[in-house]
Amino acid sequence: MSPSKVTLYLMTEKGYRVLEHIVRHLDTSLIAQVVSARDKNLARDYYDEIVALCHEAGIACISRLAARPVASSLALAISWRWLINEPNSTLVVLHDSLLPRYRGFAPLVNYLINGEPEIGVTALYADRDFDRGDIIAQARRSVVYPLTIATAIETVSECYIELVSQLWQSMAAAGRLAAEPQKETLATYSLWRDDEDYRLDWQLDASRLRRTVDALGWPYKGAAVLLDGVLLRVLRVEELPDVIIENRAPGKVLFSDAQGPVVVCGHGLLRLLEVVTEQGQSALPLPKFRVRFC
């Protein structure tokens, strides 16, 4: 077994951006192989781009479904969705949060929905319990809102590149890098998300709903609402100042004009600027004024 080889488990745009940086600026001879996979939850998962870049650079690239163990002392996982069994390797994971906060699933989306003032990435050693391994390094960026998930992905991609650039040579040379245990008293968790979590809850305040729409947009499916039992995707909104409503009913349309319908929230108002069907066709203007979104 060579002490200077790294297996890369890469998915999505973040994995592609890191691979691109390695190919353009770092030593690709350290790569034993790239393992990649498709992500059906994304409109664009960058699987084809990862495969094409590996082919261009002469790097072995295989699908996770056909993956076989190779001689590598280290493995590095970026945006990976499945358990990795690398009995002969030290596994380093790059996680989309500043651990120990937001351990778990979809941390970047939940960062944005919660309006966190900074986002970042943690390099850590894989542990039997998810995201509890010792921390090797972190990279962070301050952010301002409104902020779309597409822009946030670009920002955290910079953090990924920063960490990989910092660790690349020393990973292969040292085998195991210095790391510090996480502080359990500071730990928080980020739950997995499914189709139900795309649905907007109009009881929430307009600011949180706007951040939710921005966090679930491209490359994700888009925030969802039901109108007369039909699922629609809300892709773009703007927050408006609240007005006094004597019989407040979140989800009902209050105003409607050429700019789009204005929906009552638990607090505040949201104007819907872009709403589409599941087939991608515009659902605006609405067919009638008296509308309640669910």
mmCIF file of C-alpha atoms in Angstrom, residues 4-294:
data_model
loop_
_atom_site.group_PDB
_atom_site.id
_atom_site.type_symbol
_atom_site.label_atom_id
_atom_site.label_comp_id
_atom_site.label_asym_id
_atom_site.label_seq_id
_atom_site.Cartn_x
_atom_site.Cartn_y
_atom_site.Cartn_z
ATOM 1 C CA SER A 4 0.820 8.773 -0.505
ATOM 2 C CA LYS A 5 -2.429 7.884 -2.236
ATOM 3 C CA VAL A 6 -5.882 9.379 -1.560
ATOM 4 C CA THR A 7 -9.274 8.049 -2.675
ATOM 5 C CA LEU A 8 -11.731 10.888 -3.326
ATOM 6 C CA TYR A 9 -15.455 10.369 -2.760
ATOM 7 C CA LEU A 10 -17.000 13.306 -4.601
ATOM 8 C CA MET A 11 -20.534 14.447 -5.368
ATOM 9 C CA THR A 12 -22.333 17.611 -6.487
ATOM 10 C CA GLU A 13 -20.934 20.995 -7.452
ATOM 11 C CA LYS A 14 -18.800 21.186 -4.302
ATOM 12 C CA GLY A 15 -17.048 17.937 -5.145
ATOM 13 C CA TYR A 16 -16.541 19.038 -8.721
ATOM 14 C CA ARG A 17 -15.078 22.423 -7.718
ATOM 15 C CA VAL A 18 -12.586 20.740 -5.391
ATOM 16 C CA LEU A 19 -11.557 18.240 -8.057
ATOM 17 C CA GLU A 20 -11.172 21.059 -10.574
ATOM 18 C CA HIS A 21 -8.898 22.924 -8.158
ATOM 19 C CA ILE A 22 -6.785 19.822 -7.517
ATOM 20 C CA VAL A 23 -6.428 19.168 -11.255
ATOM 21 C CA ARG A 24 -5.481 22.770 -12.030
ATOM 22 C CA HIS A 25 -3.324 23.611 -9.023
ATOM 23 C CA LEU A 26 -2.313 20.588 -6.927
ATOM 24 C CA ASP A 27 -0.534 17.250 -7.351
ATOM 25 C CA THR A 28 -2.947 14.791 -8.983
ATOM 26 C CA SER A 29 -0.460 11.939 -8.643
ATOM 27 C CA LEU A 30 -1.648 11.618 -5.047
ATOM 28 C CA ILE A 31 -5.117 10.502 -6.237
ATOM 29 C CA ALA A 32 -5.648 6.750 -6.210
ATOM 30 C CA GLN A 33 -9.139 7.033 -7.687
ATOM 31 C CA VAL A 34 -12.301 9.142 -7.678
ATOM 32 C CA VAL A 35 -15.595 7.557 -6.696
ATOM 33 C CA SER A 36 -18.725 9.498 -7.622
ATOM 34 C CA ALA A 37 -22.504 9.092 -7.778
ATOM 35 C CA ARG A 38 -25.640 10.751 -9.060
ATOM 36 C CA ASP A 39 -27.996 12.711 -6.799
ATOM 37 C CA LYS A 40 -31.623 12.491 -7.934
ATOM 38 C CA ASN A 41 -32.601 15.325 -5.587
ATOM 39 C CA LEU A 42 -30.673 17.891 -7.621
ATOM 40 C CA ALA A 43 -31.615 19.443 -10.946
ATOM 41 C CA ARG A 44 -27.893 19.357 -11.790
ATOM 42 C CA ASP A 45 -25.734 16.940 -9.803
ATOM 43 C CA TYR A 46 -22.352 17.451 -11.582
ATOM 44 C CA TYR A 47 -21.797 13.697 -11.939
ATOM 45 C CA ASP A 48 -21.093 13.977 -15.679
ATOM 46 C CA GLU A 49 -18.747 16.909 -15.103
ATOM 47 C CA ILE A 50 -16.778 14.959 -12.474
ATOM 48 C CA VAL A 51 -16.433 11.961 -14.798
ATOM 49 C CA ALA A 52 -15.387 14.156 -17.740
ATOM 50 C CA LEU A 53 -12.775 16.033 -15.693
ATOM 51 C CA CYS A 54 -11.292 12.758 -14.435
ATOM 52 C CA HIS A 55 -11.076 11.497 -18.015
ATOM 53 C CA GLU A 56 -9.394 14.720 -19.110
ATOM 54 C CA ALA A 57 -6.842 14.515 -16.275
ATOM 55 C CA GLY A 58 -6.197 10.778 -16.597
ATOM 56 C CA ILE A 59 -7.652 9.989 -13.165
ATOM 57 C CA ALA A 60 -9.440 6.701 -12.528
ATOM 58 C CA CYS A 61 -13.118 7.425 -11.881
ATOM 59 C CA ILE A 62 -15.814 4.901 -11.037
ATOM 60 C CA SER A 63 -19.416 4.899 -9.922
ATOM 61 C CA ARG A 64 -20.084 4.064 -6.282
ATOM 62 C CA LEU A 65 -22.142 1.090 -7.496
ATOM 63 C CA ALA A 66 -19.031 -0.407 -9.116
ATOM 64 C CA ALA A 67 -16.512 0.764 -6.524
ATOM 65 C CA ARG A 68 -13.851 -1.698 -5.434
ATOM 66 C CA PRO A 69 -11.145 -1.218 -2.771
ATOM 67 C CA VAL A 70 -7.847 0.146 -4.070
ATOM 68 C CA ALA A 71 -4.484 0.736 -2.433
ATOM 69 C CA SER A 72 -4.863 4.069 -0.651
ATOM 70 C CA SER A 73 -3.969 5.079 2.867
ATOM 71 C CA LEU A 74 -6.407 7.993 2.950
ATOM 72 C CA ALA A 75 -9.940 8.725 1.771
ATOM 73 C CA LEU A 76 -11.557 12.151 1.495
ATOM 74 C CA ALA A 77 -15.350 12.557 1.247
ATOM 75 C CA ILE A 78 -17.152 15.656 -0.076
ATOM 76 C CA SER A 79 -20.958 15.872 -0.295
ATOM 77 C CA TRP A 80 -21.145 12.097 0.114
ATOM 78 C CA ARG A 81 -24.557 10.635 1.040
ATOM 79 C CA TRP A 82 -23.703 7.064 2.000
ATOM 80 C CA LEU A 83 -21.627 5.150 4.510
ATOM 81 C CA ILE A 84 -18.045 4.570 3.369
ATOM 82 C CA ASN A 85 -16.272 1.351 4.240
ATOM 83 C CA GLU A 86 -12.542 1.960 3.869
ATOM 84 C CA PRO A 87 -10.923 -0.573 6.235
ATOM 85 C CA ASN A 88 -7.405 0.226 5.071
ATOM 86 C CA SER A 89 -7.811 3.987 4.933
ATOM 87 C CA THR A 90 -8.090 6.936 7.261
ATOM 88 C CA LEU A 91 -11.311 8.679 6.247
ATOM 89 C CA VAL A 92 -11.498 12.489 6.316
ATOM 90 C CA VAL A 93 -14.923 14.081 5.821
ATOM 91 C CA LEU A 94 -15.614 17.659 4.769
ATOM 92 C CA HIS A 95 -18.888 18.736 6.352
ATOM 93 C CA ASP A 96 -21.012 21.786 5.446
ATOM 94 C CA SER A 97 -21.081 23.331 8.909
ATOM 95 C CA LEU A 98 -18.881 24.754 11.610
ATOM 96 C CA LEU A 99 -18.965 21.752 13.917
ATOM 97 C CA PRO A 100 -20.003 20.903 16.529
ATOM 98 C CA ARG A 101 -23.062 22.916 15.404
ATOM 99 C CA TYR A 102 -25.360 21.476 12.725
ATOM 100 C CA ARG A 103 -24.219 17.889 12.888
ATOM 101 C CA GLY A 104 -26.182 15.731 10.505
ATOM 102 C CA PHE A 105 -28.045 16.355 7.261
ATOM 103 C CA ALA A 106 -28.559 19.351 4.936
ATOM 104 C CA PRO A 107 -26.676 21.727 7.257
ATOM 105 C CA LEU A 108 -26.184 24.434 4.628
ATOM 106 C CA VAL A 109 -29.898 24.597 3.813
ATOM 107 C CA ASN A 110 -30.733 24.835 7.511
ATOM 108 C CA TYR A 111 -28.030 27.471 8.053
ATOM 109 C CA LEU A 112 -29.734 29.657 5.455
ATOM 110 C CA ILE A 113 -33.268 29.061 6.715
ATOM 111 C CA ASN A 114 -32.157 30.043 10.214
ATOM 112 C CA GLY A 115 -30.375 33.152 8.921
ATOM 113 C CA GLU A 116 -26.963 32.318 10.402
ATOM 114 C CA PRO A 117 -24.453 35.192 10.028
ATOM 115 C CA GLU A 118 -21.672 32.932 8.782
ATOM 116 C CA ILE A 119 -21.373 29.621 6.954
ATOM 117 C CA GLY A 120 -18.430 27.281 6.645
ATOM 118 C CA VAL A 121 -16.911 23.846 6.296
ATOM 119 C CA THR A 122 -15.227 21.506 8.759
ATOM 120 C CA ALA A 123 -12.584 18.871 7.951
ATOM 121 C CA LEU A 124 -12.885 16.055 10.465
ATOM 122 C CA TYR A 125 -12.058 12.408 10.933
ATOM 123 C CA ALA A 126 -14.960 10.041 10.355
ATOM 124 C CA ASP A 127 -16.356 8.555 13.530
ATOM 125 C CA ARG A 128 -18.709 5.709 14.376
ATOM 126 C CA ASP A 129 -21.282 8.359 15.422
ATOM 127 C CA PHE A 130 -21.983 10.800 12.610
ATOM 128 C CA ASP A 131 -20.112 14.100 12.602
ATOM 129 C CA ARG A 132 -18.559 13.574 16.035
ATOM 130 C CA GLY A 133 -15.002 12.933 14.887
ATOM 131 C CA ASP A 134 -12.007 15.060 15.837
ATOM 132 C CA ILE A 135 -11.768 18.366 13.968
ATOM 133 C CA ILE A 136 -8.727 18.880 11.730
ATOM 134 C CA ALA A 137 -9.483 22.375 10.394
ATOM 135 C CA GLN A 138 -12.295 24.783 9.523
ATOM 136 C CA ALA A 139 -12.932 27.529 6.969
ATOM 137 C CA ARG A 140 -15.685 30.122 7.312
ATOM 138 C CA ARG A 141 -17.266 33.079 5.515
ATOM 139 C CA SER A 142 -19.557 35.869 6.717
ATOM 140 C CA VAL A 143 -22.802 36.202 4.740
ATOM 141 C CA VAL A 144 -25.653 38.678 4.361
ATOM 142 C CA TYR A 145 -29.292 38.092 3.431
ATOM 143 C CA PRO A 146 -31.173 37.664 1.176
ATOM 144 C CA LEU A 147 -28.931 34.776 0.095
ATOM 145 C CA THR A 148 -29.807 32.020 -2.363
ATOM 146 C CA ILE A 149 -28.588 28.464 -1.980
ATOM 147 C CA ALA A 150 -26.798 28.740 -5.339
ATOM 148 C CA THR A 151 -24.705 31.651 -4.047
ATOM 149 C CA ALA A 152 -24.144 29.886 -0.719
ATOM 150 C CA ILE A 153 -22.848 26.792 -2.536
ATOM 151 C CA GLU A 154 -20.354 28.975 -4.407
ATOM 152 C CA THR A 155 -19.237 30.445 -1.074
ATOM 153 C CA VAL A 156 -18.794 27.128 0.726
ATOM 154 C CA SER A 157 -17.022 25.763 -2.357
ATOM 155 C CA GLU A 158 -14.367 28.390 -1.633
ATOM 156 C CA CYS A 159 -14.149 26.968 1.898
ATOM 157 C CA TYR A 160 -13.741 23.438 0.537
ATOM 158 C CA ILE A 161 -10.962 24.562 -1.779
ATOM 159 C CA GLU A 162 -9.271 26.455 1.053
ATOM 160 C CA LEU A 163 -9.268 23.376 3.292
ATOM 161 C CA VAL A 164 -8.145 20.921 0.604
ATOM 162 C CA SER A 165 -5.343 23.277 -0.455
ATOM 163 C CA GLN A 166 -4.262 23.555 3.166
ATOM 164 C CA LEU A 167 -4.329 19.814 3.836
ATOM 165 C CA TRP A 168 -3.494 18.161 0.508
ATOM 166 C CA GLN A 169 0.252 17.646 0.732
ATOM 167 C CA SER A 170 0.331 17.067 4.490
ATOM 168 C CA MET A 171 -2.485 14.486 4.265
ATOM 169 C CA ALA A 172 -0.435 12.296 1.975
ATOM 170 C CA ALA A 173 2.861 12.913 3.785
ATOM 171 C CA ALA A 174 1.756 12.586 7.402
ATOM 172 C CA GLY A 175 -0.947 9.965 7.081
ATOM 173 C CA ARG A 176 -2.859 11.279 10.108
ATOM 174 C CA LEU A 177 -3.119 14.990 10.809
ATOM 175 C CA ALA A 178 -3.362 16.744 14.148
ATOM 176 C CA ALA A 179 -6.962 17.141 15.296
ATOM 177 C CA GLU A 180 -8.937 18.230 18.347
ATOM 178 C CA PRO A 181 -12.000 16.634 19.964
ATOM 179 C CA GLN A 182 -15.310 18.426 19.563
ATOM 180 C CA LYS A 183 -16.942 20.191 22.500
ATOM 181 C CA GLU A 184 -20.077 18.172 23.168
ATOM 182 C CA THR A 185 -21.688 20.976 25.163
ATOM 183 C CA LEU A 186 -21.812 23.102 21.986
ATOM 184 C CA ALA A 187 -23.281 20.413 19.729
ATOM 185 C CA THR A 188 -26.498 20.945 17.764
ATOM 186 C CA TYR A 189 -28.118 18.716 15.147
ATOM 187 C CA SER A 190 -29.580 19.169 11.680
ATOM 188 C CA LEU A 191 -32.367 16.735 10.721
ATOM 189 C CA TRP A 192 -32.637 14.938 7.379
ATOM 190 C CA ARG A 193 -35.072 16.519 4.947
ATOM 191 C CA ASP A 194 -37.619 14.940 2.600
ATOM 192 C CA ASP A 195 -40.346 16.149 0.237
ATOM 193 C CA GLU A 196 -42.555 17.255 3.137
ATOM 194 C CA ASP A 197 -39.845 19.697 4.203
ATOM 195 C CA TYR A 198 -40.175 21.559 0.898
ATOM 196 C CA ARG A 199 -43.685 22.686 1.903
ATOM 197 C CA LEU A 200 -44.017 26.267 3.126
ATOM 198 C CA ASP A 201 -45.657 26.775 6.516
ATOM 199 C CA TRP A 202 -47.516 30.078 6.195
ATOM 200 C CA GLN A 203 -47.838 30.326 9.989
ATOM 201 C CA LEU A 204 -44.147 31.321 10.056
ATOM 202 C CA ASP A 205 -42.962 34.900 9.658
ATOM 203 C CA ALA A 206 -42.273 36.321 6.203
ATOM 204 C CA SER A 207 -38.513 36.673 6.784
ATOM 205 C CA ARG A 208 -38.089 32.978 7.570
ATOM 206 C CA LEU A 209 -40.301 31.990 4.634
ATOM 207 C CA ARG A 210 -38.276 34.145 2.262
ATOM 208 C CA ARG A 211 -35.062 32.519 3.496
ATOM 209 C CA THR A 212 -36.701 29.099 3.065
ATOM 210 C CA VAL A 213 -37.607 29.834 -0.552
ATOM 211 C CA ASP A 214 -34.051 31.038 -1.223
ATOM 212 C CA ALA A 215 -32.563 27.979 0.516
ATOM 213 C CA LEU A 216 -34.620 25.465 -1.471
ATOM 214 C CA GLY A 217 -34.156 26.955 -4.947
ATOM 215 C CA TRP A 218 -31.816 25.841 -7.736
ATOM 216 C CA PRO A 219 -30.170 23.327 -7.755
ATOM 217 C CA TYR A 220 -32.916 21.945 -5.490
ATOM 218 C CA LYS A 221 -36.543 21.505 -6.541
ATOM 219 C CA GLY A 222 -37.906 24.707 -5.028
ATOM 220 C CA ALA A 223 -40.189 25.399 -2.068
ATOM 221 C CA ALA A 224 -43.615 23.812 -2.452
ATOM 222 C CA VAL A 225 -47.219 24.915 -1.897
ATOM 223 C CA LEU A 226 -50.576 23.361 -2.632
ATOM 224 C CA LEU A 227 -53.237 25.281 -4.549
ATOM 225 C CA ASP A 228 -56.552 23.435 -4.870
ATOM 226 C CA GLY A 229 -54.681 20.178 -4.330
ATOM 227 C CA VAL A 230 -52.074 20.892 -7.043
ATOM 228 C CA LEU A 231 -48.393 21.089 -6.065
ATOM 229 C CA LEU A 232 -46.611 24.254 -7.191
ATOM 230 C CA ARG A 233 -43.016 25.392 -6.747
ATOM 231 C CA VAL A 234 -42.281 28.855 -5.357
ATOM 232 C CA LEU A 235 -38.944 29.960 -6.772
ATOM 233 C CA ARG A 236 -38.714 33.682 -6.017
ATOM 234 C CA VAL A 237 -40.389 35.985 -3.493
ATOM 235 C CA GLU A 238 -39.970 39.362 -1.856
ATOM 236 C CA GLU A 239 -40.801 40.374 1.689
ATOM 237 C CA LEU A 240 -43.226 43.269 2.190
ATOM 238 C CA PRO A 241 -44.053 45.330 5.281
ATOM 239 C CA ASP A 242 -46.912 43.963 7.326
ATOM 240 C CA VAL A 243 -50.359 45.546 7.517
ATOM 241 C CA ILE A 244 -53.032 45.244 10.187
ATOM 242 C CA ILE A 245 -55.316 42.346 9.331
ATOM 243 C CA GLU A 246 -58.305 42.003 11.658
ATOM 244 C CA ASN A 247 -58.905 38.324 10.858
ATOM 245 C CA ARG A 248 -55.396 37.112 10.014
ATOM 246 C CA ALA A 249 -55.404 33.859 8.014
ATOM 247 C CA PRO A 250 -51.885 32.821 6.910
ATOM 248 C CA GLY A 251 -51.790 31.402 3.395
ATOM 249 C CA LYS A 252 -54.559 33.582 1.982
ATOM 250 C CA VAL A 253 -53.876 36.064 -0.824
ATOM 251 C CA LEU A 254 -54.433 39.631 0.404
ATOM 252 C CA PHE A 255 -53.495 41.673 -2.673
ATOM 253 C CA SER A 256 -52.825 40.801 -6.288
ATOM 254 C CA ASP A 257 -51.470 42.919 -9.107
ATOM 255 C CA ALA A 258 -49.190 42.665 -12.123
ATOM 256 C CA GLN A 259 -46.144 42.069 -9.894
ATOM 257 C CA GLY A 260 -47.658 38.982 -8.300
ATOM 258 C CA PRO A 261 -49.981 37.891 -5.474
ATOM 259 C CA VAL A 262 -49.253 38.969 -1.902
ATOM 260 C CA VAL A 263 -49.739 36.208 0.687
ATOM 261 C CA VAL A 264 -50.438 36.653 4.390
ATOM 262 C CA CYS A 265 -47.829 35.051 6.703
ATOM 263 C CA GLY A 266 -47.865 34.492 10.458
ATOM 264 C CA HIS A 267 -46.161 37.866 10.610
ATOM 265 C CA GLY A 268 -45.467 39.972 7.549
ATOM 266 C CA LEU A 269 -46.340 39.516 3.887
ATOM 267 C CA LEU A 270 -44.701 37.771 0.933
ATOM 268 C CA ARG A 271 -45.135 38.659 -2.704
ATOM 269 C CA LEU A 272 -44.794 35.645 -4.999
ATOM 270 C CA LEU A 273 -42.660 36.672 -7.957
ATOM 271 C CA GLU A 274 -42.070 33.297 -9.609
ATOM 272 C CA VAL A 275 -44.259 30.221 -9.202
ATOM 273 C CA VAL A 276 -44.182 27.223 -11.527
ATOM 274 C CA THR A 277 -45.885 23.867 -11.952
ATOM 275 C CA GLU A 278 -44.011 20.600 -11.523
ATOM 276 C CA GLN A 279 -43.584 20.661 -15.296
ATOM 277 C CA GLY A 280 -41.847 24.057 -15.102
ATOM 278 C CA GLN A 281 -44.674 26.173 -16.544
ATOM 279 C CA SER A 282 -45.522 29.499 -14.934
ATOM 280 C CA ALA A 283 -48.498 29.386 -12.546
ATOM 281 C CA LEU A 284 -48.861 33.182 -12.551
ATOM 282 C CA PRO A 285 -51.086 35.088 -12.798
ATOM 283 C CA LEU A 286 -53.360 33.105 -10.526
ATOM 284 C CA PRO A 287 -56.644 31.922 -12.058
ATOM 285 C CA LYS A 288 -58.685 33.721 -9.397
ATOM 286 C CA PHE A 289 -58.226 36.242 -6.596
ATOM 287 C CA ARG A 290 -59.670 34.295 -3.664
ATOM 288 C CA VAL A 291 -56.864 31.834 -3.137
ATOM 289 C CA ARG A 292 -55.564 30.034 -0.067
ATOM 290 C CA PHE A 293 -52.159 28.350 -0.335
ATOM 291 C CA CYS A 294 -51.573 25.269 1.797
#
